[in-house]
PDB file of C-alpha atoms in Angstrom:
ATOM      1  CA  UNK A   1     -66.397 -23.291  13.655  1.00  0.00           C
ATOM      2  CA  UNK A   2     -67.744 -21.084  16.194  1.00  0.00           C
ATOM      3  CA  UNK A   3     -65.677 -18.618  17.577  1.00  0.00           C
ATOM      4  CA  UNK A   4     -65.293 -17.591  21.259  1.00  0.00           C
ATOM      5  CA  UNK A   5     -65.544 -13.760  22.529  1.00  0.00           C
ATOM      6  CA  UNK A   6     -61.797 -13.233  22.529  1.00  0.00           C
ATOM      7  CA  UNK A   7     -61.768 -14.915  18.710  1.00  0.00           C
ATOM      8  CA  UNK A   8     -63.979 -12.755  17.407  1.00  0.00           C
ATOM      9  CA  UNK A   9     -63.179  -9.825  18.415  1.00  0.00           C
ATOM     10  CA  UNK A  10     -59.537 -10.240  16.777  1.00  0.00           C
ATOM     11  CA  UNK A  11     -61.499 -11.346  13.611  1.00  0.00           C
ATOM     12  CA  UNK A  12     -63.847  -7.766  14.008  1.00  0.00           C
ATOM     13  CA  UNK A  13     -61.056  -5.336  15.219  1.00  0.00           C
ATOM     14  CA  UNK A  14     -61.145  -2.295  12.375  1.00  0.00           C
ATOM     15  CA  UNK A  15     -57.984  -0.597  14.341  1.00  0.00           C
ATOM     16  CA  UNK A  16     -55.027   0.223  11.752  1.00  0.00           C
ATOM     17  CA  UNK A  17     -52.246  -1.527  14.411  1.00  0.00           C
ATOM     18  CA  UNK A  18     -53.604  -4.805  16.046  1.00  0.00           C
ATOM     19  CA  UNK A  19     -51.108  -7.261  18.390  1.00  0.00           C
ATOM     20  CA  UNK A  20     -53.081 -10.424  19.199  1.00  0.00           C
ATOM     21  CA  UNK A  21     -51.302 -12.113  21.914  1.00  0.00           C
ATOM     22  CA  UNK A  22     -52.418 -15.872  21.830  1.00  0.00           C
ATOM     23  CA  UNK A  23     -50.827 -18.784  23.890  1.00  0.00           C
ATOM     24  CA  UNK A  24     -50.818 -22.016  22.412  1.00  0.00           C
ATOM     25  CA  UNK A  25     -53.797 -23.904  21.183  1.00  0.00           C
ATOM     26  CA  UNK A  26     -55.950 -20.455  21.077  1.00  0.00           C
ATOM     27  CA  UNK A  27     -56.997 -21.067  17.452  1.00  0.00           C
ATOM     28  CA  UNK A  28     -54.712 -18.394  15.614  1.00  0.00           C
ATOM     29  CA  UNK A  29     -54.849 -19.926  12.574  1.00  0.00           C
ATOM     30  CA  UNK A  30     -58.565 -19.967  12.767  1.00  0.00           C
ATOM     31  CA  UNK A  31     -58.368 -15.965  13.615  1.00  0.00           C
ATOM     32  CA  UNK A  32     -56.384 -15.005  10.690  1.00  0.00           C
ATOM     33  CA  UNK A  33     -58.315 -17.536   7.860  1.00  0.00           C
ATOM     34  CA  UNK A  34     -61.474 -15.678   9.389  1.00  0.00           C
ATOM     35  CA  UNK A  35     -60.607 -12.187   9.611  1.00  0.00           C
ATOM     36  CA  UNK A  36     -59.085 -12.867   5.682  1.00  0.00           C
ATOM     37  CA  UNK A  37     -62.238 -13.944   5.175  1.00  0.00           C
ATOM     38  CA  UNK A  38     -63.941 -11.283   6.455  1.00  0.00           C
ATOM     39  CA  UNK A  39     -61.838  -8.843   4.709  1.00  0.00           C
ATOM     40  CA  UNK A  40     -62.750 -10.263   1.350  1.00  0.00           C
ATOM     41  CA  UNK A  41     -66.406 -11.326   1.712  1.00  0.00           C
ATOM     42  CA  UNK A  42     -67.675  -8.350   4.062  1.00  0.00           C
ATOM     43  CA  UNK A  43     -65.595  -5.939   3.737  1.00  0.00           C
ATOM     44  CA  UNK A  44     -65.583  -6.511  -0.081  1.00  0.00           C
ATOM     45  CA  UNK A  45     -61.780  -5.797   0.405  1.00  0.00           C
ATOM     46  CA  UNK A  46     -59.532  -6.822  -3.275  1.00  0.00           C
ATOM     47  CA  UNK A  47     -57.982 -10.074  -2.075  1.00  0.00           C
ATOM     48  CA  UNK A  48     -55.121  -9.046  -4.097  1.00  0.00           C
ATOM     49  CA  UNK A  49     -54.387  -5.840  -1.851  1.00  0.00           C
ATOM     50  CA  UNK A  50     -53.954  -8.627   1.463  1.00  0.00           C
ATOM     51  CA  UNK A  51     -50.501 -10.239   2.082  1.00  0.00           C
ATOM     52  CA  UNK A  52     -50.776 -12.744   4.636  1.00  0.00           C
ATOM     53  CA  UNK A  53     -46.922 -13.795   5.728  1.00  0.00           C
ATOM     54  CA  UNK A  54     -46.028 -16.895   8.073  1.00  0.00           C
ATOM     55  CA  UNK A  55     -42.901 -18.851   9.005  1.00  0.00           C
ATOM     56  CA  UNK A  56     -43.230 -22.460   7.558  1.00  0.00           C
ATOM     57  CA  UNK A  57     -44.728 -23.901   4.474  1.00  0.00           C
ATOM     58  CA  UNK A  58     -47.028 -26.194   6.415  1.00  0.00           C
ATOM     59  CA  UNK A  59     -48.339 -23.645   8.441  1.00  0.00           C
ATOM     60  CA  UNK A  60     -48.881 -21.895   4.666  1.00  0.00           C
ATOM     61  CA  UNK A  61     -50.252 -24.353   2.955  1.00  0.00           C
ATOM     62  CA  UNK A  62     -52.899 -25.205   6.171  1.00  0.00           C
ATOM     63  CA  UNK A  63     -54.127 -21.550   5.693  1.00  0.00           C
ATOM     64  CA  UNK A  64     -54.334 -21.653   1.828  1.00  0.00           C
ATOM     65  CA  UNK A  65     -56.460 -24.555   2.423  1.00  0.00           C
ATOM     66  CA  UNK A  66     -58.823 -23.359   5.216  1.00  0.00           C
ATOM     67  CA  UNK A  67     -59.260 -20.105   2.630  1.00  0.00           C
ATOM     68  CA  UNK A  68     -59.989 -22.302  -0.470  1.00  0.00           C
ATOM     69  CA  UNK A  69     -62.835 -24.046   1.877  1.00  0.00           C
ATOM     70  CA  UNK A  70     -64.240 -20.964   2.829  1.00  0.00           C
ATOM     71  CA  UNK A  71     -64.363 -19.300  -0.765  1.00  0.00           C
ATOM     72  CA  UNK A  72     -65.619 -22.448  -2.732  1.00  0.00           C
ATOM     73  CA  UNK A  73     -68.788 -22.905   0.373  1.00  0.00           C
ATOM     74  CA  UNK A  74     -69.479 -18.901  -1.045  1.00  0.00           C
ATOM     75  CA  UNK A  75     -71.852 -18.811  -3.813  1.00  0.00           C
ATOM     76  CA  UNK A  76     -70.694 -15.374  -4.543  1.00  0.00           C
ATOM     77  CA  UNK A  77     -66.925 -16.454  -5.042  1.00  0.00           C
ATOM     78  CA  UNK A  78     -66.132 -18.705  -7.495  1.00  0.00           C
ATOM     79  CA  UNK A  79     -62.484 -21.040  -6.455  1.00  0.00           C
ATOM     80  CA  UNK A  80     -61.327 -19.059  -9.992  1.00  0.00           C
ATOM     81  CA  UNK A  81     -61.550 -15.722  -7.729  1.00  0.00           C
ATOM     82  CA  UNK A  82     -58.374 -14.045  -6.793  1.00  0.00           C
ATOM     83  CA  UNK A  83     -57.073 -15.192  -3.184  1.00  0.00           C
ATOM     84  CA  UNK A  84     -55.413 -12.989  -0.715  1.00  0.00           C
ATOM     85  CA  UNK A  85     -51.691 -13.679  -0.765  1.00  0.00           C
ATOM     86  CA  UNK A  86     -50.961 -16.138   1.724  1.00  0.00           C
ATOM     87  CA  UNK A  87     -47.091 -16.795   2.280  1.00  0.00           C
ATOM     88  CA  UNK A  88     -43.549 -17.667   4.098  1.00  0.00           C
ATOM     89  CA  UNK A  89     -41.241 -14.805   3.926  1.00  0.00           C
ATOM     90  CA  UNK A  90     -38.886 -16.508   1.876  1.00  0.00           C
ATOM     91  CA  UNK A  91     -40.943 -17.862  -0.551  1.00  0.00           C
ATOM     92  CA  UNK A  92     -42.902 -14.417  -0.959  1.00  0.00           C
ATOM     93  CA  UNK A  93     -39.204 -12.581  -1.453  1.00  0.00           C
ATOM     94  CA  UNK A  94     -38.552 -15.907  -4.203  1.00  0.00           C
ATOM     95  CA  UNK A  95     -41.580 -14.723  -5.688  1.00  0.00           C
ATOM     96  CA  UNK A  96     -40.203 -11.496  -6.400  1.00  0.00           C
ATOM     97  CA  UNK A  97     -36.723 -12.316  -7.948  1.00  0.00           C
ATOM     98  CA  UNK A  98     -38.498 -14.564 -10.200  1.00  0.00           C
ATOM     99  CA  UNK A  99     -41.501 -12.122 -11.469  1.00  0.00           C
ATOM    100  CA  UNK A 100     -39.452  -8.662 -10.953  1.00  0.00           C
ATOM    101  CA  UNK A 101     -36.335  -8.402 -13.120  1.00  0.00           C
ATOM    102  CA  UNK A 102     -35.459  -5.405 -11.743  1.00  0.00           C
ATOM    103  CA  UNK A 103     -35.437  -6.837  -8.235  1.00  0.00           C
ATOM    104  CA  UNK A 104     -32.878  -9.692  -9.682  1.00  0.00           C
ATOM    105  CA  UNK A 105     -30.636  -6.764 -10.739  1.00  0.00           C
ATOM    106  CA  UNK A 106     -30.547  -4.957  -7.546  1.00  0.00           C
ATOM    107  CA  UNK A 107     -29.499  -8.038  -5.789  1.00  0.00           C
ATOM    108  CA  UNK A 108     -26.647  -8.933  -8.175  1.00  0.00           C
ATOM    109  CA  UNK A 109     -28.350 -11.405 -10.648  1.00  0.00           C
ATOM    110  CA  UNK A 110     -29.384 -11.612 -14.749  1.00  0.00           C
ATOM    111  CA  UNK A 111     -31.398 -14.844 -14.195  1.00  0.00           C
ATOM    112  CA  UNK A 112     -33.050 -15.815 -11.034  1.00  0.00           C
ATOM    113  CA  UNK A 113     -30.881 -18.008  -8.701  1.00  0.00           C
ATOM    114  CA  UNK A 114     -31.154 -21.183  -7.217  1.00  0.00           C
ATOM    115  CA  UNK A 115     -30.570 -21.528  -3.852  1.00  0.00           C
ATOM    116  CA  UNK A 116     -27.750 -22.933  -2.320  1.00  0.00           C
ATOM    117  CA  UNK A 117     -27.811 -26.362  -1.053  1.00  0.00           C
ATOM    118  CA  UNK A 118     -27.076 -26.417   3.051  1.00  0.00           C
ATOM    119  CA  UNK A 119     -24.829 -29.307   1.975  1.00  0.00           C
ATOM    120  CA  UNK A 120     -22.530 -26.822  -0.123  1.00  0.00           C
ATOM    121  CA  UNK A 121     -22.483 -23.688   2.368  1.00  0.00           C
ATOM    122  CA  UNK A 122     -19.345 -24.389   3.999  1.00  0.00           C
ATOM    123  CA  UNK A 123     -17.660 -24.866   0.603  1.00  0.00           C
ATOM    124  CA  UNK A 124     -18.298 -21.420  -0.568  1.00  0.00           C
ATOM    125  CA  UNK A 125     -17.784 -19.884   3.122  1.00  0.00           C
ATOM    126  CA  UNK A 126     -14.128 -21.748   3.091  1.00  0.00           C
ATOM    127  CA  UNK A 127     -13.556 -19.575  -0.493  1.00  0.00           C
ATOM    128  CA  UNK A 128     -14.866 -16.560   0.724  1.00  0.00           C
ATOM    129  CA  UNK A 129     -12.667 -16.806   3.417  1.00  0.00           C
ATOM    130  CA  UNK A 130      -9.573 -17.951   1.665  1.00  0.00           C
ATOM    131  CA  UNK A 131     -10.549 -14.753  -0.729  1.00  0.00           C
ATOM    132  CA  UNK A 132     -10.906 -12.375   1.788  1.00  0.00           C
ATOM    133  CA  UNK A 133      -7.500 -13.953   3.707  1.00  0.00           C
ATOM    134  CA  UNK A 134      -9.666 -13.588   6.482  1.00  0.00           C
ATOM    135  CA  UNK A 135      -8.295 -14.148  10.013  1.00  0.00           C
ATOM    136  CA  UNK A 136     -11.187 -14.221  12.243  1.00  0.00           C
ATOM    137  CA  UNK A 137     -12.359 -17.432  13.547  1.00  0.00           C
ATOM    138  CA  UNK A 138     -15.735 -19.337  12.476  1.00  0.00           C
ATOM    139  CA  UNK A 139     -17.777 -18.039  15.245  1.00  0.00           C
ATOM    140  CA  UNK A 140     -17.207 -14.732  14.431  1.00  0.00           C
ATOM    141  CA  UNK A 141     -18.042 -14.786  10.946  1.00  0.00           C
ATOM    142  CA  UNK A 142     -21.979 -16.175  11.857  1.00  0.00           C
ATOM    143  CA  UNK A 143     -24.822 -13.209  11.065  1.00  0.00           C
ATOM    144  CA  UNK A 144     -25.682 -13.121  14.396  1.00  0.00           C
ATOM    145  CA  UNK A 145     -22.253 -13.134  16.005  1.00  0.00           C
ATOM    146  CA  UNK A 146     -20.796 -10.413  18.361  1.00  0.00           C
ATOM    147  CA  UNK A 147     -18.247  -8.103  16.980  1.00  0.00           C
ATOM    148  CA  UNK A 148     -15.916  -5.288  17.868  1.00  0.00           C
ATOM    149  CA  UNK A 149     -15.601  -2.615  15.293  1.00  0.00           C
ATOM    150  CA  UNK A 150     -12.640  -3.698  13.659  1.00  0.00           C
ATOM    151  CA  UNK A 151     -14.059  -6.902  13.707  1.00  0.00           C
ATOM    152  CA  UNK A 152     -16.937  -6.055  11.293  1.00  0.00           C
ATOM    153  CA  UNK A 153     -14.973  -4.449   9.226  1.00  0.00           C
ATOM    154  CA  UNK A 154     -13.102  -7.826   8.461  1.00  0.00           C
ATOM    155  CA  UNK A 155     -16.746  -8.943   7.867  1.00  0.00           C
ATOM    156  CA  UNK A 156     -17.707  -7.168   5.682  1.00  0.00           C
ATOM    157  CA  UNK A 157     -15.260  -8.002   3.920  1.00  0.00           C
ATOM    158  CA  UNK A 158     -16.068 -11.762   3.907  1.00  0.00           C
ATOM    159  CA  UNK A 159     -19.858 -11.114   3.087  1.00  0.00           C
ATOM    160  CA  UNK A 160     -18.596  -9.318   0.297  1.00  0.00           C
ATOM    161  CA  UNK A 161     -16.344 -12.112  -1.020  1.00  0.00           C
ATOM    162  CA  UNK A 162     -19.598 -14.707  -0.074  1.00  0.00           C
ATOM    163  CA  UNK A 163     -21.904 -13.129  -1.911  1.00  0.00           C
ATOM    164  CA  UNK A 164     -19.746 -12.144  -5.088  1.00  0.00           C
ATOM    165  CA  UNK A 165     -18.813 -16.314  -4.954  1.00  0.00           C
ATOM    166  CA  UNK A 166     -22.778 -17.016  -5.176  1.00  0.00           C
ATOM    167  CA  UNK A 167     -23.845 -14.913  -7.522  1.00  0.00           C
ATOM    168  CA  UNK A 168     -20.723 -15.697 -10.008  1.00  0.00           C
ATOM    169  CA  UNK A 169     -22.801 -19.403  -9.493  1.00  0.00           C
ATOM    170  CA  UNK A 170     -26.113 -17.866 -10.182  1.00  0.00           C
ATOM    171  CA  UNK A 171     -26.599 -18.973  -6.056  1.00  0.00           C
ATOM    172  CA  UNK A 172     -28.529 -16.923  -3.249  1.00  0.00           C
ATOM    173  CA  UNK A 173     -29.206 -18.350  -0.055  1.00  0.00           C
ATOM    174  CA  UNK A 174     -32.935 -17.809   1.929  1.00  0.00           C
ATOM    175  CA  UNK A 175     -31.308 -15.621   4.174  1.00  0.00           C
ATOM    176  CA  UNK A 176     -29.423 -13.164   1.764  1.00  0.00           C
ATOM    177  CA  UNK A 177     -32.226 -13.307  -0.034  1.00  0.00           C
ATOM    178  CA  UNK A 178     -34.716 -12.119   2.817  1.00  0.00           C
ATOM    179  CA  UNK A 179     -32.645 -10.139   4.244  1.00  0.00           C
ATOM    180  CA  UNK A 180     -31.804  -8.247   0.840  1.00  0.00           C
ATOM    181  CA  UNK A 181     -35.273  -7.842  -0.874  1.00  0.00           C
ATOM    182  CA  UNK A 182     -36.658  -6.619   2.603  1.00  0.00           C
ATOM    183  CA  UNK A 183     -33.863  -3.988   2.626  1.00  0.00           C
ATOM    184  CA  UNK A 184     -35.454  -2.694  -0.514  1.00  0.00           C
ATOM    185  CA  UNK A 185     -38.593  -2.521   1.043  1.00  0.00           C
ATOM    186  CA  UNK A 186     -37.198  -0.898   3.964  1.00  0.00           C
ATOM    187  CA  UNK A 187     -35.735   2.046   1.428  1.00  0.00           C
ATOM    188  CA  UNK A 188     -38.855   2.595  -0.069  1.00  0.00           C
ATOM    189  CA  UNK A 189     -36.670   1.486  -3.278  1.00  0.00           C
ATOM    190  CA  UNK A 190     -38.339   2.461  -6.654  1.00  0.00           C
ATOM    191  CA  UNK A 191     -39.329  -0.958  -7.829  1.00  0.00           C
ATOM    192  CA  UNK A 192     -40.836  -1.998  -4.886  1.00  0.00           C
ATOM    193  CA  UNK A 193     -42.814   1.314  -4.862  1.00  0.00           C
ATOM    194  CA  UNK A 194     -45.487  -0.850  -6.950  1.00  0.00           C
ATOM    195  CA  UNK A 195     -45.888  -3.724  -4.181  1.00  0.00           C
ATOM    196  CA  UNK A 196     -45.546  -1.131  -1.162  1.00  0.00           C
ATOM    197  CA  UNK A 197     -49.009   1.419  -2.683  1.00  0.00           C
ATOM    198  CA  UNK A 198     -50.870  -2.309  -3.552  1.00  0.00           C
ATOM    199  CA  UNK A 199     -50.793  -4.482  -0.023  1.00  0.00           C
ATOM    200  CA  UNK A 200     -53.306  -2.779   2.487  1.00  0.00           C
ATOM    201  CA  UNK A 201     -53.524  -5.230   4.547  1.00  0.00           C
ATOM    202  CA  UNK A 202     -50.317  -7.126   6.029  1.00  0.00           C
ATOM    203  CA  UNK A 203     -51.185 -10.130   8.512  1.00  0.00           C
ATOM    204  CA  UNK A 204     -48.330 -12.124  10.169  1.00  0.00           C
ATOM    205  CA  UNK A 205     -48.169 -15.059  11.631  1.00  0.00           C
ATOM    206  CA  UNK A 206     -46.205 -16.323  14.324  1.00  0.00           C
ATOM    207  CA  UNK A 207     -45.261 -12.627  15.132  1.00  0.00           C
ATOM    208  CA  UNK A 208     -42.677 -13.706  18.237  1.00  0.00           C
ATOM    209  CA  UNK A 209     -40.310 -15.012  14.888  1.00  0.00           C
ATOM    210  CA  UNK A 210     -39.593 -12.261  13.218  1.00  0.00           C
ATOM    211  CA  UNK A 211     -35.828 -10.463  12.787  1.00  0.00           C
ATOM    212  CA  UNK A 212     -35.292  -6.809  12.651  1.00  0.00           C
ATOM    213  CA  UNK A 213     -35.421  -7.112   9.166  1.00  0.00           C
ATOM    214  CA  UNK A 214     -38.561  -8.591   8.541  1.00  0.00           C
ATOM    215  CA  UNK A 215     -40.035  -6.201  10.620  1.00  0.00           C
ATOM    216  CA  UNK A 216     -38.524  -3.281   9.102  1.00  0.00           C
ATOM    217  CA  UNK A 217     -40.298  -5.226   5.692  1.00  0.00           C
ATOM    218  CA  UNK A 218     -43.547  -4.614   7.565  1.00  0.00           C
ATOM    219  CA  UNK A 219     -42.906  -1.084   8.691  1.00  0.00           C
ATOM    220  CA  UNK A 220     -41.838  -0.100   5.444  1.00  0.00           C
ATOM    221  CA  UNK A 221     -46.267  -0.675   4.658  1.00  0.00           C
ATOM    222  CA  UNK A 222     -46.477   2.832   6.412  1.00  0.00           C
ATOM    223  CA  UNK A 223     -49.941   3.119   4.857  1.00  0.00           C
ATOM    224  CA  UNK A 224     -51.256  -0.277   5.277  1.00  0.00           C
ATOM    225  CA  UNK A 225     -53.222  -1.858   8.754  1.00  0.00           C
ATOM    226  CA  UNK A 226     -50.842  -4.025  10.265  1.00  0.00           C
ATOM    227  CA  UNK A 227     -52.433  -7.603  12.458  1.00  0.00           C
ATOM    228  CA  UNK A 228     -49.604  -9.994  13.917  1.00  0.00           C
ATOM    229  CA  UNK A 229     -50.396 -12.599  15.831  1.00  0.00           C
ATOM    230  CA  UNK A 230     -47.847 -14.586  18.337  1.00  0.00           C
ATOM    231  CA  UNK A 231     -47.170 -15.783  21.542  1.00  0.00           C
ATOM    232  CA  UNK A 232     -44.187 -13.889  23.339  1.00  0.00           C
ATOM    233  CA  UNK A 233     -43.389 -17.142  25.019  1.00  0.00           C
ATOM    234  CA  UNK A 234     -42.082 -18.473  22.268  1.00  0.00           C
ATOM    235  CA  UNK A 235     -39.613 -18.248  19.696  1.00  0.00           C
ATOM    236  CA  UNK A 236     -38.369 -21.127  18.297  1.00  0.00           C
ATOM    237  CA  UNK A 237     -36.022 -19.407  15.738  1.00  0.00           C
ATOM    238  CA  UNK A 238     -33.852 -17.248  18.130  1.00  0.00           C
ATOM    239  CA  UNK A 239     -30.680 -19.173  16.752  1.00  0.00           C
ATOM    240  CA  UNK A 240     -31.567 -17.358  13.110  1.00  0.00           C
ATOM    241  CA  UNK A 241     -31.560 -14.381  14.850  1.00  0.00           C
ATOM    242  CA  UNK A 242     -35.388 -13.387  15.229  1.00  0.00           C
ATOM    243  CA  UNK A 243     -36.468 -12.236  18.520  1.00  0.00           C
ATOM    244  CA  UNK A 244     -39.571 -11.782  21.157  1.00  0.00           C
ATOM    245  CA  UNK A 245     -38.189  -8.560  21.581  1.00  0.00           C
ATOM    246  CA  UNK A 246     -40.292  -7.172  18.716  1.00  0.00           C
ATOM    247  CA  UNK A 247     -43.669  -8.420  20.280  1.00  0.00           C
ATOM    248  CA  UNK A 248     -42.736  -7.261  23.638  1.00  0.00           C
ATOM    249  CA  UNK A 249     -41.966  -4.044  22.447  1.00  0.00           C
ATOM    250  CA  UNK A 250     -45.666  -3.736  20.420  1.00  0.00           C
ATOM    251  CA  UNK A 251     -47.419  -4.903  23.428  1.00  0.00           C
ATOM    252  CA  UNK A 252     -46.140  -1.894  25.030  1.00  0.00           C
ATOM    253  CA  UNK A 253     -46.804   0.729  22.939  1.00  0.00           C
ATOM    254  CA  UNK A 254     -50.013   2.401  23.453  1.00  0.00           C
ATOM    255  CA  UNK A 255     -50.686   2.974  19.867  1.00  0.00           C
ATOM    256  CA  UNK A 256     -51.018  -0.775  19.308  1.00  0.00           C
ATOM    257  CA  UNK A 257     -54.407  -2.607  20.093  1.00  0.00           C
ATOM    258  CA  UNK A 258     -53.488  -5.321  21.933  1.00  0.00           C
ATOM    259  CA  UNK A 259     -56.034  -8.364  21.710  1.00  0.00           C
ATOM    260  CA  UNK A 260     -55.253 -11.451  24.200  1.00  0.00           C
ATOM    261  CA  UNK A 261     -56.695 -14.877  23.217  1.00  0.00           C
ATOM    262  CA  UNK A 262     -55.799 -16.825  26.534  1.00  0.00           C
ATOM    263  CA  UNK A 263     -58.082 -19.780  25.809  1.00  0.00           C
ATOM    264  CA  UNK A 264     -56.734 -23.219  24.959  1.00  0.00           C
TER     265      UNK A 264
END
């Protein structure tokens, strides 16, 4: 597929911090498969140094398979060759409890967990609660809910008692999970120190979704080039928390290159 001026130039841009603004229907997806691509078969880049991160496991697996085209039309790369990593954020934190034992034992667990069933949340929050003798109502004991001080401190106290009921079941949840191995990252912890010196590329997806947390996960890549790509417009997640906040904030800071793809 050809690309337009706007396209390309995202796919060519060498700067180390690169915001691409696209609205819908610009061909994202296309940008970031090609600028992979370009990475690897140009640049001669180690695919295994690339971590490409996105929101949903169809919009995943569609770039997986738009790579795997690209690499087996190369007569250069055989489909055995190494592929960047291409990822959701939960599944690439998944990937690390179940490879990185010492990972597993900073978040609690011997064994790697299974994750909890939605279906069985409210079972384990009602125990938590019962644990804690908590007082505060439902609303207040959400991630995302506001607090007064004295508030959160009664929180805490029911994470605690959440958590410590989940991994006595060998249980995690996506978003303890995420929000846990990204804290690592965040501290520049010692086993991550491996992961953080090998990714020198990170490339996300859907940039408008992200939390604080998952962008403190791609901050803590001091040395790496950074290239998200979203559409401040939207954010389809805000009731997890994420924010547009995050991409509004890049597309004002004048150390950012800011790239707008603006055609449908």
């Amino acid at each position: 597929m050809k690309l337009n001026a706007e396209q390309q130039r995202a796919v060519d841009c060498n700067d180390k911090r690169i915001l691409c603004l696209a609205c819908a229907g610009a061909g994202k997806t296309q940008v970031l498969i090609s600028r992979l691509w370009r990475l690897v078969s140009q640049d001669k880049v180690n695919p295994q140094k690339i971590l490409c991160l996105t929101f949903t496991r169809a919009a995943a697996f569609e770039m997986k398979e738009r790579y795997s085209k690209l690499q087996q039309s190369d007569s250069c790369l055989s489909e055995s060759s190494f592929k960047p990593e291409i990822s959701t954020f939960h599944a690439f934190c998944f990937s690390l409890l179940l490879h990185y034992p010492n990972i597993r034992k900073k978040l609690g667990y011997i064994t790697t967990p299974k994750i909890l069933d939605p279906t069985f949340v409210k079972k384990y929050q009602s125990q938590a609660i019962i644990q804690a003798n908590i007082k505060l109502p439902l609303k207040k004991l959400s991630k995302n809910a506001e607090r007064s001080r004295a508030e959160e401190r009664i929180f805490l106290l029911y994470d605690k008692a959440y958590r410590r009921l989940l991994i006595k079941d060998n249980l995690i949840t996506f978003d303890i999970l995420c929000e846990d191995v990204c804290k690592l990252f965040h501290a520049q912890d010692e086993d991550v120190r491996e992961l953080l010196d090998r990714y020198e590329h990170i490339l996300i997806d859907e940039f408008q979704d992200t939390d604080a947390t998952q962008v403190k996960f791609m901050e803590s890549f001091e040395d790496a080039s950074w290239f998200c790509v979203g559409d401040a417009l939207q954010n389809l997640y805000s009731f997890r928390g994420t924010s547009n906040e995050f991409i509004k904030a890049y597309s004002a800071d004048p150390t950012w290159t800011k790239i707008r793809m603006n055609q449908n």
